[in-house]
Amino acid sequence: MTAFNSVRFRVKPGSEDEFVELFGSAPRNFEGLRKMALIKSGDGAFFSIGECDTFQHMVDARPKMLGNPDRFRHTLQQL
């Protein structure tokens, strides 16, 4: 069964372009990852949606996925 992961981001004013660029260049060589999308939902608000082949693929990729925000954390507001 396909599994989806969703993450909400709140970007600092003036950092949206940098966030989008860094998010887009983050590694995504996770086994079972079908696709990843970034959706802008308002001023400074974004969601990422990841689709994996199975829930287990998503669980197995989680440690690598959690490292990606370190690349752009400086562009984010603390929630």
PDB file of C-alpha atoms in Angstrom:
ATOM      1  CA  MET A   1       0.000   0.000   0.000  1.00  0.00           C
ATOM      2  CA  THR A   2       1.271   3.468  -0.874  1.00  0.00           C
ATOM      3  CA  ALA A   3       2.292   5.666   2.066  1.00  0.00           C
ATOM      4  CA  PHE A   4       2.396   9.461   2.236  1.00  0.00           C
ATOM      5  CA  ASN A   5       4.352  11.805   4.475  1.00  0.00           C
ATOM      6  CA  SER A   6       3.465  15.458   5.001  1.00  0.00           C
ATOM      7  CA  VAL A   7       5.585  18.147   6.663  1.00  0.00           C
ATOM      8  CA  ARG A   8       4.596  21.775   7.287  1.00  0.00           C
ATOM      9  CA  PHE A   9       7.188  24.547   7.053  1.00  0.00           C
ATOM     10  CA  ARG A  10       6.876  28.208   8.041  1.00  0.00           C
ATOM     11  CA  VAL A  11       9.555  30.225   6.236  1.00  0.00           C
ATOM     12  CA  LYS A  12      11.055  33.468   7.532  1.00  0.00           C
ATOM     13  CA  PRO A  13      10.029  36.566   5.571  1.00  0.00           C
ATOM     14  CA  GLY A  14      12.473  37.199   2.744  1.00  0.00           C
ATOM     15  CA  SER A  15      13.823  33.618   2.776  1.00  0.00           C
ATOM     16  CA  GLU A  16      11.258  31.897   0.548  1.00  0.00           C
ATOM     17  CA  ASP A  17      13.412  31.736  -2.597  1.00  0.00           C
ATOM     18  CA  GLU A  18      16.388  30.363  -0.677  1.00  0.00           C
ATOM     19  CA  PHE A  19      14.165  27.812   1.085  1.00  0.00           C
ATOM     20  CA  VAL A  20      12.658  26.592  -2.201  1.00  0.00           C
ATOM     21  CA  GLU A  21      16.111  26.297  -3.797  1.00  0.00           C
ATOM     22  CA  LEU A  22      17.626  24.416  -0.850  1.00  0.00           C
ATOM     23  CA  PHE A  23      14.577  22.175  -0.448  1.00  0.00           C
ATOM     24  CA  GLY A  24      14.733  21.299  -4.135  1.00  0.00           C
ATOM     25  CA  SER A  25      18.428  20.424  -4.015  1.00  0.00           C
ATOM     26  CA  ALA A  26      18.168  18.160  -0.947  1.00  0.00           C
ATOM     27  CA  PRO A  27      19.077  14.509  -1.587  1.00  0.00           C
ATOM     28  CA  ARG A  28      16.130  12.217  -2.185  1.00  0.00           C
ATOM     29  CA  ASN A  29      17.738   8.891  -2.984  1.00  0.00           C
ATOM     30  CA  PHE A  30      15.532   7.021  -0.532  1.00  0.00           C
ATOM     31  CA  GLU A  31      14.586   3.487  -1.490  1.00  0.00           C
ATOM     32  CA  GLY A  32      10.886   3.311  -2.307  1.00  0.00           C
ATOM     33  CA  LEU A  33      10.373   7.067  -2.693  1.00  0.00           C
ATOM     34  CA  ARG A  34       8.116   7.629  -5.683  1.00  0.00           C
ATOM     35  CA  LYS A  35       7.951  11.405  -5.653  1.00  0.00           C
ATOM     36  CA  MET A  36       8.214  14.486  -3.486  1.00  0.00           C
ATOM     37  CA  ALA A  37       6.246  17.693  -3.930  1.00  0.00           C
ATOM     38  CA  LEU A  38       6.541  21.121  -2.319  1.00  0.00           C
ATOM     39  CA  ILE A  39       3.321  23.106  -2.071  1.00  0.00           C
ATOM     40  CA  LYS A  40       3.070  26.773  -1.172  1.00  0.00           C
ATOM     41  CA  SER A  41      -0.073  27.303   0.861  1.00  0.00           C
ATOM     42  CA  GLY A  42       0.173  30.965   1.820  1.00  0.00           C
ATOM     43  CA  ASP A  43       2.596  33.691   2.827  1.00  0.00           C
ATOM     44  CA  GLY A  44       5.597  31.801   4.146  1.00  0.00           C
ATOM     45  CA  ALA A  45       3.675  28.544   4.528  1.00  0.00           C
ATOM     46  CA  PHE A  46       4.708  25.393   2.678  1.00  0.00           C
ATOM     47  CA  PHE A  47       3.938  21.700   2.834  1.00  0.00           C
ATOM     48  CA  SER A  48       6.017  18.867   1.478  1.00  0.00           C
ATOM     49  CA  ILE A  49       4.274  15.680   0.459  1.00  0.00           C
ATOM     50  CA  GLY A  50       6.267  12.506  -0.099  1.00  0.00           C
ATOM     51  CA  GLU A  51       4.907   9.336  -1.646  1.00  0.00           C
ATOM     52  CA  CYS A  52       6.565   5.992  -0.916  1.00  0.00           C
ATOM     53  CA  ASP A  53       5.884   2.502  -2.249  1.00  0.00           C
ATOM     54  CA  THR A  54       5.093   1.184   1.238  1.00  0.00           C
ATOM     55  CA  PHE A  55       4.836   2.386   4.811  1.00  0.00           C
ATOM     56  CA  GLN A  56       7.994   0.389   5.628  1.00  0.00           C
ATOM     57  CA  HIS A  57       9.939   2.290   2.941  1.00  0.00           C
ATOM     58  CA  MET A  58       8.872   5.540   4.598  1.00  0.00           C
ATOM     59  CA  VAL A  59       9.890   4.279   8.051  1.00  0.00           C
ATOM     60  CA  ASP A  60      13.263   3.085   6.733  1.00  0.00           C
ATOM     61  CA  ALA A  61      13.946   6.433   5.017  1.00  0.00           C
ATOM     62  CA  ARG A  62      12.977   8.544   8.031  1.00  0.00           C
ATOM     63  CA  PRO A  63      16.533   8.908   9.479  1.00  0.00           C
ATOM     64  CA  LYS A  64      17.818  10.244   6.141  1.00  0.00           C
ATOM     65  CA  MET A  65      14.749  12.440   5.624  1.00  0.00           C
ATOM     66  CA  LEU A  66      15.188  14.043   9.034  1.00  0.00           C
ATOM     67  CA  GLY A  67      18.656  15.272   8.045  1.00  0.00           C
ATOM     68  CA  ASN A  68      17.424  17.247   5.033  1.00  0.00           C
ATOM     69  CA  PRO A  69      15.900  20.163   6.993  1.00  0.00           C
ATOM     70  CA  ASP A  70      19.343  20.855   8.456  1.00  0.00           C
ATOM     71  CA  ARG A  71      20.243  22.211   4.994  1.00  0.00           C
ATOM     72  CA  PHE A  72      17.600  24.941   5.184  1.00  0.00           C
ATOM     73  CA  ARG A  73      16.716  25.229   8.884  1.00  0.00           C
ATOM     74  CA  HIS A  74      18.150  28.775   8.991  1.00  0.00           C
ATOM     75  CA  THR A  75      15.352  29.859   6.577  1.00  0.00           C
ATOM     76  CA  LEU A  76      12.562  28.562   8.850  1.00  0.00           C
ATOM     77  CA  GLN A  77      10.574  30.141  11.624  1.00  0.00           C
ATOM     78  CA  GLN A  78      10.355  28.113  14.788  1.00  0.00           C
ATOM     79  CA  LEU A  79       6.880  26.618  15.175  1.00  0.00           C
TER      80      LEU A  79
END
